[in-house]
Short mmCIF file of C-alpha atoms and ligand atoms in Angstrom, two decimals:
data_model
loop_
_atom_site.label_atom_id
_atom_site.label_comp_id
_atom_site.label_asym_id
_atom_site.label_seq_id
_atom_site.Cartn_x
_atom_site.Cartn_y
_atom_site.Cartn_z
CA MET T 1 -32.75 35.35 70.17
CA ARG T 2 -34.90 35.99 73.16
CA ASP T 3 -35.68 33.31 75.63
CA VAL T 4 -39.41 32.65 75.52
CA VAL T 5 -39.61 31.57 79.14
CA THR T 6 -37.39 34.01 80.96
CA GLY T 7 -36.99 36.93 78.55
CA ALA T 8 -39.15 39.96 79.32
CA PRO T 9 -41.76 40.43 76.62
CA GLY T 10 -42.55 44.01 75.63
CA ILE T 11 -44.76 45.17 78.46
CA LEU T 12 -46.97 48.00 77.29
CA ASP T 13 -48.26 50.38 79.91
CA VAL T 14 -50.82 53.05 79.23
CA SER T 15 -51.68 55.74 81.70
CA GLY T 16 -54.02 58.72 81.57
CA LEU T 17 -54.43 58.36 77.83
CA SER T 18 -57.04 60.59 76.23
CA ILE T 19 -57.85 61.90 72.78
CA ALA T 20 -60.73 64.24 72.06
CA ARG T 21 -61.92 65.81 68.83
CA ASN T 22 -64.57 68.54 68.63
CA GLY T 23 -65.39 68.16 72.30
CA LYS T 24 -66.01 64.43 71.95
CA ALA T 25 -63.79 61.95 73.76
CA LEU T 26 -62.54 59.41 71.23
CA LEU T 27 -60.23 57.64 73.61
CA ASP T 28 -60.15 57.72 77.39
CA VAL T 29 -57.99 55.05 78.99
CA PRO T 30 -56.88 55.92 82.54
CA HIS T 31 -54.87 52.76 82.92
CA LEU T 32 -54.10 49.66 80.88
CA CYS T 33 -51.22 47.25 81.29
CA LEU T 34 -50.58 44.72 78.56
CA ASP T 35 -48.00 42.40 80.05
CA GLY T 36 -48.44 39.32 77.92
CA PRO T 37 -46.66 37.15 77.22
CA GLY T 38 -49.39 35.56 75.07
CA PRO T 39 -51.43 37.39 72.43
CA THR T 40 -53.63 40.26 73.56
CA LEU T 41 -56.86 40.55 71.60
CA ILE T 42 -58.84 43.79 71.51
CA LEU T 43 -62.58 43.52 70.92
CA GLY T 44 -65.39 46.02 70.70
CA PRO T 45 -67.98 47.50 68.37
CA ASN T 46 -67.20 49.74 65.38
CA GLY T 47 -65.94 53.13 66.45
CA ALA T 48 -64.98 51.91 69.92
CA GLY T 49 -61.46 53.31 69.51
CA LYS T 50 -59.59 50.05 68.89
CA SER T 51 -57.60 51.32 65.91
CA LEU T 52 -56.94 54.60 67.70
CA LEU T 53 -55.53 52.72 70.70
CA LEU T 54 -53.24 50.65 68.45
CA ARG T 55 -51.96 53.84 66.82
CA CYS T 56 -51.14 55.26 70.23
CA LEU T 57 -49.38 52.07 71.32
CA HIS T 58 -47.34 52.16 68.09
CA GLY T 59 -46.51 55.84 68.58
CA LEU T 60 -48.18 56.92 65.34
CA ILE T 61 -50.35 59.48 67.07
CA GLN T 62 -49.54 61.64 70.01
CA PRO T 63 -52.45 61.53 72.48
CA ASP T 64 -53.79 64.81 73.84
CA ARG T 65 -52.90 63.62 77.30
CA GLY T 66 -51.26 60.62 78.92
CA ARG T 67 -48.48 58.37 77.77
CA VAL T 68 -47.48 54.96 76.59
CA CYS T 69 -44.56 53.11 78.18
CA GLN T 70 -42.78 50.01 77.05
CA ASN T 71 -40.91 48.02 79.69
CA GLY T 72 -41.16 50.99 82.02
CA ALA T 73 -39.70 53.63 79.68
CA VAL T 74 -41.71 56.15 77.67
CA LEU T 75 -42.14 54.87 74.14
CA ASN T 76 -39.13 56.00 72.10
CA ALA T 77 -37.70 55.62 68.62
CA ARG T 78 -35.79 52.48 69.59
CA HIS T 79 -38.97 50.81 70.82
CA LYS T 80 -40.84 51.84 67.69
CA ALA T 81 -38.12 50.41 65.47
CA ARG T 82 -38.80 47.01 67.01
CA GLN T 83 -42.56 47.30 66.55
CA ALA T 84 -44.51 46.49 63.42
CA MET T 85 -48.11 47.13 62.53
CA VAL T 86 -50.56 45.66 60.06
CA PHE T 87 -53.12 48.34 59.33
CA GLN T 88 -56.84 47.81 59.03
CA SER T 89 -56.55 48.84 55.38
CA PRO T 90 -52.97 47.95 54.51
CA VAL T 91 -51.01 50.21 52.17
CA LEU T 92 -48.91 48.24 49.71
CA LEU T 93 -46.16 49.93 47.75
CA ARG T 94 -46.69 50.26 44.01
CA ARG T 95 -44.17 47.56 43.32
CA SER T 96 -44.16 43.82 42.92
CA VAL T 97 -45.14 41.51 45.75
CA ALA T 98 -41.50 40.51 46.25
CA ALA T 99 -40.34 44.14 46.18
CA ASN T 100 -42.75 44.98 49.00
CA LEU T 101 -40.96 42.46 51.19
CA ASP T 102 -37.53 43.40 49.86
CA PHE T 103 -38.19 46.99 50.89
CA VAL T 104 -38.32 46.16 54.60
CA LEU T 105 -35.54 43.56 54.45
CA LYS T 106 -33.27 46.13 52.82
CA ARG T 107 -34.03 48.50 55.65
CA ARG T 108 -32.73 45.83 58.01
CA SER T 109 -29.58 45.85 55.81
CA MET T 110 -29.84 42.18 55.05
CA PRO T 111 -27.44 41.00 52.33
CA ARG T 112 -28.92 40.41 48.90
CA ALA T 113 -28.67 36.62 48.79
CA GLU T 114 -30.22 36.27 52.21
CA ARG T 115 -33.04 38.65 51.26
CA LYS T 116 -33.90 36.58 48.23
CA HIS T 117 -34.02 33.46 50.35
CA ARG T 118 -36.11 35.11 53.06
CA ILE T 119 -38.60 36.50 50.53
CA GLU T 120 -39.13 33.05 49.10
CA SER T 121 -39.74 31.46 52.47
CA LEU T 122 -42.06 34.29 53.57
CA LEU T 123 -44.13 34.02 50.38
CA ASP T 124 -44.37 30.27 50.80
CA GLU T 125 -45.42 30.70 54.39
CA GLY T 126 -48.19 33.09 53.36
CA GLY T 127 -49.38 31.07 50.38
CA LEU T 128 -48.26 33.71 47.88
CA GLY T 129 -45.54 31.55 46.36
CA GLY T 130 -46.49 32.03 42.72
CA LYS T 131 -47.11 35.75 42.97
CA ALA T 132 -43.68 37.21 43.66
CA ARG T 133 -43.58 39.23 40.43
CA GLN T 134 -47.18 40.38 40.37
CA PRO T 135 -47.79 44.09 41.08
CA ALA T 136 -48.84 44.19 44.73
CA ARG T 137 -51.71 46.54 43.96
CA SER T 138 -53.33 43.97 41.73
CA LEU T 139 -53.63 41.38 44.50
CA SER T 140 -57.08 40.46 45.77
CA GLY T 141 -58.19 41.94 49.09
CA GLY T 142 -57.27 38.81 51.02
CA GLU T 143 -53.94 38.37 49.24
CA ALA T 144 -53.09 41.99 49.96
CA GLN T 145 -53.86 41.48 53.63
CA ARG T 146 -51.63 38.40 53.70
CA LEU T 147 -48.79 40.31 52.05
CA ALA T 148 -49.16 43.11 54.60
CA ILE T 149 -48.81 40.55 57.41
CA LEU T 150 -45.78 38.95 55.78
CA ARG T 151 -44.20 42.37 55.38
CA ALA T 152 -44.73 43.10 59.07
CA LEU T 153 -43.19 39.74 60.00
CA ALA T 154 -40.25 40.46 57.69
CA LEU T 155 -39.35 43.29 60.06
CA ASP T 156 -38.74 40.64 62.71
CA PRO T 157 -40.50 42.78 65.32
CA GLU T 158 -40.55 42.39 69.09
CA THR T 159 -44.09 43.66 69.16
CA LEU T 160 -46.60 43.12 66.39
CA PHE T 161 -49.83 45.12 66.19
CA LEU T 162 -52.51 43.72 63.93
CA ASP T 163 -55.71 45.62 63.15
CA GLU T 164 -58.34 43.13 62.00
CA PRO T 165 -55.78 41.24 59.90
CA THR T 166 -58.15 38.48 58.83
CA SER T 167 -61.28 40.54 58.16
CA ALA T 168 -61.02 39.91 54.40
CA LEU T 169 -59.70 36.36 54.49
CA ASP T 170 -61.38 33.10 53.65
CA PRO T 171 -61.47 30.40 56.38
CA SER T 172 -58.37 28.54 55.21
CA ALA T 173 -56.35 31.75 54.81
CA THR T 174 -57.56 32.83 58.24
CA GLN T 175 -56.32 29.56 59.65
CA MET T 176 -52.98 30.03 57.90
CA ILE T 177 -52.60 33.54 59.32
CA GLU T 178 -53.64 32.44 62.80
CA ARG T 179 -50.98 29.76 62.69
CA MET T 180 -48.39 32.32 61.61
CA ILE T 181 -49.45 34.58 64.45
CA LEU T 182 -49.27 31.78 67.00
CA ARG T 183 -45.85 30.73 65.72
CA ALA T 184 -44.62 34.30 66.06
CA SER T 185 -46.06 34.45 69.55
CA GLU T 186 -44.28 31.24 70.49
CA ARG T 187 -41.03 32.76 69.19
CA GLY T 188 -41.57 35.51 71.74
CA VAL T 189 -43.14 38.20 69.56
CA ARG T 190 -45.61 40.25 71.55
CA ILE T 191 -48.94 40.18 69.70
CA VAL T 192 -51.57 42.89 70.14
CA MET T 193 -54.43 42.35 67.77
CA VAL T 194 -57.86 43.79 67.03
CA THR T 195 -60.61 41.46 65.88
CA HIS T 196 -64.37 41.24 65.53
CA ASP T 197 -64.21 37.46 65.37
CA ILE T 198 -65.05 36.04 68.79
CA GLY T 199 -64.03 32.55 67.69
CA GLN T 200 -60.65 33.95 66.74
CA ALA T 201 -60.31 35.59 70.13
CA ARG T 202 -61.09 32.24 71.71
CA ARG T 203 -58.45 30.52 69.57
CA LEU T 204 -55.64 33.04 69.97
CA ALA T 205 -56.04 35.24 73.01
CA SER T 206 -54.33 34.84 76.30
CA ASP T 207 -55.91 38.08 77.46
CA ILE T 208 -58.74 40.18 76.07
CA VAL T 209 -59.35 43.92 76.14
CA MET T 210 -62.96 44.85 75.65
CA MET T 211 -63.57 48.39 74.41
CA GLN T 212 -66.64 50.54 74.01
CA ALA T 213 -67.03 54.22 73.20
CA GLY T 214 -63.34 55.02 73.69
CA ARG T 215 -63.09 53.24 77.03
CA VAL T 216 -61.68 49.94 78.16
CA VAL T 217 -64.67 48.29 79.78
CA GLU T 218 -62.93 45.06 80.69
CA HIS T 219 -59.48 43.51 80.57
CA GLY T 220 -58.73 40.01 81.77
CA LYS T 221 -57.74 36.47 80.98
CA ALA T 222 -59.35 35.31 77.76
CA MET T 223 -61.38 32.48 79.26
CA GLN T 224 -62.66 34.67 82.02
CA VAL T 225 -63.76 37.52 79.74
CA LEU T 226 -65.33 35.15 77.22
CA GLU T 227 -67.05 32.81 79.66
CA ALA T 228 -67.89 35.10 82.54
CA PRO T 229 -67.70 38.73 81.41
CA GLU T 230 -67.94 41.17 84.26
CA SER T 231 -69.26 44.24 82.49
CA ASP T 232 -72.68 44.66 80.90
CA GLU T 233 -71.01 46.00 77.73
CA SER T 234 -68.93 42.84 77.31
CA ARG T 235 -71.93 40.65 77.92
CA ARG T 236 -73.96 42.51 75.33
CA TYR T 237 -71.15 42.53 72.77
CA LEU T 238 -70.47 38.81 73.19
CA ALA T 239 -74.18 37.98 73.06
CA GLY T 240 -74.54 39.95 69.84
CA GLY T 241 -71.49 38.25 68.46
CA LEU T 242 -72.85 34.80 69.17
CA VAL T 243 -76.06 35.47 67.30
CA THR T 244 -74.36 36.20 64.01
CA MET H 1 -56.76 74.07 -3.24
CA GLN H 2 -54.75 72.56 -6.02
CA SER H 3 -51.70 74.45 -4.86
CA PHE H 4 -52.27 73.15 -1.31
CA ALA H 5 -52.41 69.59 -2.60
CA SER H 6 -49.16 70.01 -4.50
CA GLU H 7 -47.46 71.71 -1.54
CA PHE H 8 -48.59 68.84 0.61
CA ASN H 9 -47.25 66.26 -1.83
CA GLN H 10 -43.96 68.11 -1.88
CA ALA H 11 -43.94 68.14 1.92
CA ILE H 12 -44.48 64.40 2.12
CA SER H 13 -41.71 63.74 -0.40
CA LEU H 14 -39.37 65.99 1.63
CA ILE H 15 -40.04 63.77 4.63
CA LEU H 16 -39.86 60.46 2.80
CA ASN H 17 -36.78 61.32 0.77
CA GLY H 18 -34.92 62.20 3.93
CA ASP H 19 -34.25 65.81 3.02
CA ALA H 20 -31.00 66.62 4.83
CA GLU H 21 -31.92 70.14 5.88
CA LEU H 22 -35.33 69.05 7.15
CA TRP H 23 -33.95 66.22 9.24
CA ALA H 24 -31.12 68.37 10.60
CA ILE H 25 -33.76 70.76 11.90
CA VAL H 26 -35.80 67.92 13.40
CA LEU H 27 -32.73 66.50 15.12
CA LEU H 28 -31.74 69.86 16.57
CA SER H 29 -35.28 70.32 17.90
CA LEU H 30 -35.21 66.92 19.54
CA ARG H 31 -31.76 67.50 20.98
CA VAL H 32 -32.67 70.87 22.47
CA SER H 33 -35.99 69.73 23.92
CA VAL H 34 -34.81 66.38 25.26
CA PHE H 35 -31.88 68.08 27.01
CA ALA H 36 -34.13 70.81 28.36
CA VAL H 37 -36.67 68.33 29.70
CA LEU H 38 -34.05 66.16 31.36
CA ILE H 39 -32.47 69.16 33.07
CA SER H 40 -35.93 70.37 34.11
CA ALA H 41 -36.68 66.97 35.59
CA VAL H 42 -33.43 66.89 37.56
CA ILE H 43 -34.25 70.31 39.03
CA GLY H 44 -38.04 70.19 39.16
CA MET H 45 -38.75 66.73 40.51
CA PRO H 46 -36.77 66.97 43.75
CA VAL H 47 -38.13 70.48 44.30
CA GLY H 48 -41.68 69.26 43.74
CA ALA H 49 -41.16 66.25 45.99
CA ALA H 50 -39.63 68.40 48.73
CA LEU H 51 -42.59 70.80 48.55
CA ALA H 52 -44.92 67.82 48.85
CA VAL H 53 -43.24 66.29 51.87
CA ALA H 54 -41.62 69.10 53.85
CA ARG H 55 -43.54 71.39 56.18
CA PHE H 56 -42.19 74.90 56.61
CA PRO H 57 -43.56 78.44 56.79
CA GLY H 58 -44.12 79.90 53.34
CA ARG H 59 -44.71 76.53 51.73
CA ARG H 60 -48.21 77.46 50.53
CA ALA H 61 -46.90 80.69 49.02
CA LEU H 62 -44.14 78.80 47.21
CA ILE H 63 -46.65 76.37 45.74
CA ILE H 64 -48.82 79.24 44.50
CA LEU H 65 -45.76 80.92 42.98
CA MET H 66 -44.75 77.69 41.29
CA ASN H 67 -48.21 77.20 39.85
CA ALA H 68 -48.15 80.76 38.57
CA LEU H 69 -44.76 80.18 36.92
CA MET H 70 -46.33 77.27 35.07
CA GLY H 71 -48.38 79.72 33.07
CA LEU H 72 -45.50 82.04 32.14
CA PRO H 73 -45.93 83.39 28.59
CA PRO H 74 -43.06 81.93 26.52
CA VAL H 75 -42.21 85.27 24.89
CA VAL H 76 -41.72 86.83 28.30
CA VAL H 77 -39.43 83.96 29.30
CA GLY H 78 -37.58 84.50 26.02
CA LEU H 79 -37.22 88.18 26.78
CA LEU H 80 -35.92 87.56 30.32
CA VAL H 81 -33.41 84.94 29.18
CA TYR H 82 -32.38 87.30 26.36
CA LEU H 83 -31.70 90.07 28.88
CA MET H 84 -29.65 87.69 31.03
CA LEU H 85 -27.58 86.41 28.14
CA SER H 86 -27.21 89.54 26.03
CA ARG H 87 -23.79 91.15 25.82
CA SER H 88 -24.58 93.67 28.56
CA GLY H 89 -26.49 91.20 30.68
CA PRO H 90 -25.19 89.48 33.84
CA LEU H 91 -24.35 86.29 31.93
CA GLY H 92 -23.20 88.09 28.78
CA VAL H 93 -19.59 86.98 29.16
CA LEU H 94 -20.63 83.40 28.47
CA GLU H 95 -21.60 84.44 24.91
CA LEU H 96 -24.47 82.01 24.83
CA LEU H 97 -27.00 84.17 23.01
CA TYR H 98 -28.10 82.72 19.65
CA THR H 99 -26.79 79.25 20.47
CA PRO H 100 -28.69 75.99 21.07
CA THR H 101 -27.60 76.27 24.70
CA ALA H 102 -29.55 79.51 25.02
CA MET H 103 -32.61 77.73 23.67
CA ILE H 104 -32.14 74.92 26.17
CA ILE H 105 -31.92 77.46 28.99
CA ALA H 106 -35.15 79.13 27.86
CA GLN H 107 -36.97 75.82 27.66
CA VAL H 108 -35.63 74.76 31.06
CA VAL H 109 -37.10 77.95 32.53
CA LEU H 110 -40.43 77.15 30.89
CA VAL H 111 -40.61 73.46 31.72
CA THR H 112 -39.11 73.29 35.24
CA PRO H 113 -42.15 74.84 36.95
CA ILE H 114 -44.39 72.35 35.11
CA MET H 115 -42.22 69.47 36.25
CA ALA H 116 -42.11 70.72 39.84
CA ALA H 117 -45.84 71.42 40.02
CA LEU H 118 -46.89 68.07 38.55
CA THR H 119 -44.42 66.22 40.79
CA ARG H 120 -45.68 68.07 43.85
CA GLN H 121 -49.26 67.12 43.06
CA VAL H 122 -48.55 63.45 42.45
CA VAL H 123 -46.15 63.00 45.36
CA GLU H 124 -48.38 64.84 47.81
CA MET H 125 -51.30 62.54 47.08
CA LEU H 126 -49.11 59.49 47.41
CA ALA H 127 -47.48 60.81 50.59
CA GLU H 128 -50.87 61.19 52.21
CA GLU H 129 -51.70 57.59 51.42
CA TYR H 130 -48.30 56.22 52.47
CA SER H 131 -47.59 58.46 55.45
CA GLU H 132 -48.66 56.22 58.36
CA GLN H 133 -47.41 53.04 56.71
CA LEU H 134 -43.97 54.53 56.05
CA ARG H 135 -43.75 55.95 59.55
CA SER H 136 -44.66 52.55 60.91
CA LEU H 137 -41.84 51.05 58.86
CA GLY H 138 -39.51 53.63 60.37
CA VAL H 139 -38.98 55.67 57.20
CA SER H 140 -38.27 59.31 58.02
CA ARG H 141 -39.80 62.20 56.09
CA LEU H 142 -36.60 62.83 54.18
CA ALA H 143 -36.02 59.15 53.44
CA SER H 144 -39.56 58.86 52.14
CA VAL H 145 -38.79 61.15 49.18
CA PRO H 146 -37.01 58.55 47.00
CA VAL H 147 -39.62 55.95 47.97
CA LEU H 148 -42.43 58.26 46.89
CA LEU H 149 -40.65 59.31 43.68
CA TRP H 150 -40.11 55.70 42.71
CA ASP H 151 -43.67 54.67 43.47
CA ALA H 152 -44.97 57.66 41.52
CA ARG H 153 -42.76 56.71 38.57
CA LEU H 154 -45.56 56.18 36.07
CA ALA H 155 -47.11 59.56 36.79
CA LEU H 156 -43.68 61.17 36.70
CA VAL H 157 -42.89 59.75 33.26
CA THR H 158 -46.22 61.17 32.18
CA ALA H 159 -45.12 64.54 33.54
CA LEU H 160 -41.85 64.18 31.65
CA LEU H 161 -43.72 63.59 28.40
CA ALA H 162 -46.03 66.54 29.09
CA GLY H 163 -42.96 68.72 29.61
CA PHE H 164 -41.43 67.46 26.39
CA GLY H 165 -44.67 68.23 24.54
CA ARG H 166 -44.58 71.79 25.82
CA ALA H 167 -40.88 72.23 25.01
CA ILE H 168 -40.92 70.88 21.47
CA ALA H 169 -44.02 72.87 20.48
CA GLU H 170 -42.80 76.14 21.93
CA VAL H 171 -41.78 78.96 19.58
CA GLY H 172 -41.89 82.36 21.31
CA ALA H 173 -38.96 81.88 23.67
CA VAL H 174 -36.56 79.98 21.41
CA ILE H 175 -36.97 82.41 18.52
CA ILE H 176 -35.92 85.30 20.76
CA VAL H 177 -32.87 83.67 22.36
CA GLY H 178 -31.94 81.42 19.44
CA GLY H 179 -32.38 83.97 16.69
CA ASN H 180 -33.54 81.37 14.17
CA ILE H 181 -30.12 81.21 12.51
CA ASN H 182 -29.86 78.85 9.58
CA HIS H 183 -27.99 75.61 10.41
CA VAL H 184 -27.37 76.81 13.96
CA THR H 185 -30.51 77.54 15.94
CA ARG H 186 -33.33 76.78 13.56
CA VAL H 187 -35.76 74.33 15.13
CA MET H 188 -39.06 72.99 13.84
CA THR H 189 -41.36 75.65 15.23
CA THR H 190 -39.19 78.62 14.31
CA THR H 191 -38.58 77.24 10.82
CA ILE H 192 -42.30 76.80 10.29
CA ALA H 193 -42.85 80.45 11.24
CA LEU H 194 -40.07 81.63 8.92
CA GLU H 195 -40.79 79.42 5.90
CA THR H 196 -44.50 80.20 6.06
CA SER H 197 -43.77 83.93 5.97
CA LYS H 198 -41.43 83.36 3.01
CA GLY H 199 -44.14 81.37 1.22
CA ASN H 200 -42.14 78.13 1.29
CA LEU H 201 -45.12 76.11 2.38
CA ALA H 202 -43.75 72.67 1.53
CA MET H 203 -40.98 72.88 4.12
CA ALA H 204 -43.33 74.39 6.72
CA LEU H 205 -45.91 71.69 6.09
CA ALA H 206 -43.35 68.90 6.26
CA LEU H 207 -42.17 70.13 9.67
CA GLY H 208 -45.77 70.60 10.77
CA VAL H 209 -46.56 67.01 9.90
CA ILE H 210 -43.57 65.77 11.90
CA LEU H 211 -44.48 68.00 14.84
CA ILE H 212 -48.02 66.65 14.87
CA GLY H 213 -46.68 63.11 14.58
CA LEU H 214 -44.49 63.73 17.64
CA ALA H 215 -47.42 65.16 19.57
CA VAL H 216 -49.52 62.12 18.71
CA ALA H 217 -46.70 59.77 19.70
CA VAL H 218 -46.21 61.55 23.03
CA ASN H 219 -49.93 61.43 23.78
CA ALA H 220 -50.13 57.78 22.81
CA MET H 221 -47.31 57.04 25.25
CA VAL H 222 -49.07 59.01 27.99
CA SER H 223 -52.31 57.13 27.53
CA ALA H 224 -50.52 53.77 27.35
CA LEU H 225 -48.83 54.57 30.66
CA THR H 226 -52.08 55.72 32.23
CA LEU H 227 -53.76 52.54 31.09
CA ARG H 228 -51.00 50.47 32.59
CA ALA H 229 -51.19 52.37 35.88
CA GLU H 230 -54.92 51.84 36.00
CA ARG H 231 -54.63 48.17 35.29
CA GLU H 232 -52.05 47.66 38.02
CA GLY H 233 -54.04 49.60 40.55
CA LEU H 234 -57.37 48.19 39.48
CA ARG H 235 -58.47 46.88 42.83
CA HIS H 236 -56.83 49.29 45.21
CA ALA H 237 -56.90 52.52 43.24
N1 ATP X 301 -58.95 62.31 63.18
C1 ATP X 301 -60.18 62.06 63.69
N2 ATP X 301 -61.06 63.07 63.81
C2 ATP X 301 -62.29 62.84 64.33
N3 ATP X 301 -62.72 61.64 64.71
C3 ATP X 301 -61.88 60.60 64.58
C4 ATP X 301 -60.57 60.74 64.08
N4 ATP X 301 -59.97 59.55 64.05
C5 ATP X 301 -60.88 58.68 64.56
N5 ATP X 301 -62.02 59.30 64.88
C6 ATP X 301 -63.22 58.68 65.48
O1 ATP X 301 -62.80 57.92 66.59
C7 ATP X 301 -63.64 56.81 66.78
C8 ATP X 301 -62.80 55.56 66.97
O2 ATP X 301 -62.17 55.23 65.75
P1 ATP X 301 -61.39 53.85 65.56
O3 ATP X 301 -60.88 53.84 64.19
O4 ATP X 301 -60.42 53.68 66.64
O5 ATP X 301 -62.57 52.78 65.71
P2 ATP X 301 -62.45 51.20 65.75
O6 ATP X 301 -62.76 50.75 67.13
O7 ATP X 301 -61.17 50.78 65.17
O8 ATP X 301 -63.68 50.80 64.80
P3 ATP X 301 -63.76 49.68 63.65
O9 ATP X 301 -64.14 48.40 64.33
O10 ATP X 301 -64.86 50.16 62.79
O11 ATP X 301 -62.45 49.62 62.96
C9 ATP X 301 -64.54 56.74 65.56
O12 ATP X 301 -65.83 57.18 65.93
C10 ATP X 301 -63.92 57.68 64.58
O13 ATP X 301 -64.89 58.30 63.79
MG1 MG X 302 -60.56 49.95 63.43
#
């Protein structure tokens, strides 16, 4: 158990990060420090590089240049083992809903009885209580997204990356997921999350990273970025977001 | 035509009356082919999965070779296994020629490449889909093999049935290494060839009917499995 007040949350430090394909810069982040402890929300238009940045932070892709550090040390296998990620289009195993959760709990070598118990409480928490035996691939889009989030939480991560986790959810499911995310955050889990929902950013974020065309155009306290954005790009994005 | 009708009636009564010789032949066929397919699966599936997941120089060439082996003419396989097992061959001391074991070996040689190639195809597609998710969950390349095999289980059972279909219907290889010896190595296909040439059409027809029935049953199982896979993956195919 980590102490929420004094324990150091996973500080993520990015320096000189760049990825280019076919002569086009997809990601160019000279410096970015995500030091929490509250949820970090990443906003920006389609193709801005948000998912790419998450992949780099999670160590899934090796950038062409630059590096990612966690708590001052270059991201290593031990860090990655304590990170979890919910992908923009989650991949569920071709097994039952319960087996998808059991898969990650087994990897944490949890004893059988405890796993069973944990699966039940996770499914209840995510509103999938009656669906334990259903093939995961037959879930609806929103149910699948919820299961993917539950599976990530089952890993009991220190850092949780979420790539638009509520994009396919109805308002009440969104609320349920937001509560789960906030609870995790209060337990000391570092949350880094991509969203297109400005209201969601307002509800969850302690700091906001605004991205555009592979660059971080603004990073600051949530209220400040939302109420008084400094960059033209942020202003335009937020204005567009308010219209819809 | 009248003679065909009477031969056919005779064939049906052979089947229905449980003709001992007929059913002994059917059982031997099943035994040989089921064994051969299981052995092929044990060899072929891990090889196919490894080829799908591992990255090493020469991998492409191996895949091409494996695909080529899939189309091996059965008589050539029969000839090669014959040469291996014959008295002067490298495995001659085992005295396996003209035994059911020799037939199993020949069918294993025929079916293993099919098993490996189909497994490689299925697992490679799945691996592509799962790769980032599994890496995120901390599953290494090697550890992902059993995960992928299990999640491809429906397609792999289909491959198993396809292999069985090929094995049970095959005649060229087993007749060479088995010798078609009465009560010892006579299976459905080789008996059909022999009895037809002897003019004993009733027996040949009876076995033909059973062989077709098996083929239909295998295909029905394949399509039932495919249907089930489709239904489960309806939304996220
Ligand atoms: N392997 C690749 N090869 C070429 N271009 C790529 C590759 N991967 C990503 N890109 C490009 O990088 C850009 C950023 O992609 P990314 O997925 O990070 O966008 P995003 O900000 O998450 O957008 P969205 O809001 O639509 O999810 C896109 O223009 C995409 O086409
Ligand atoms: Mg994205």
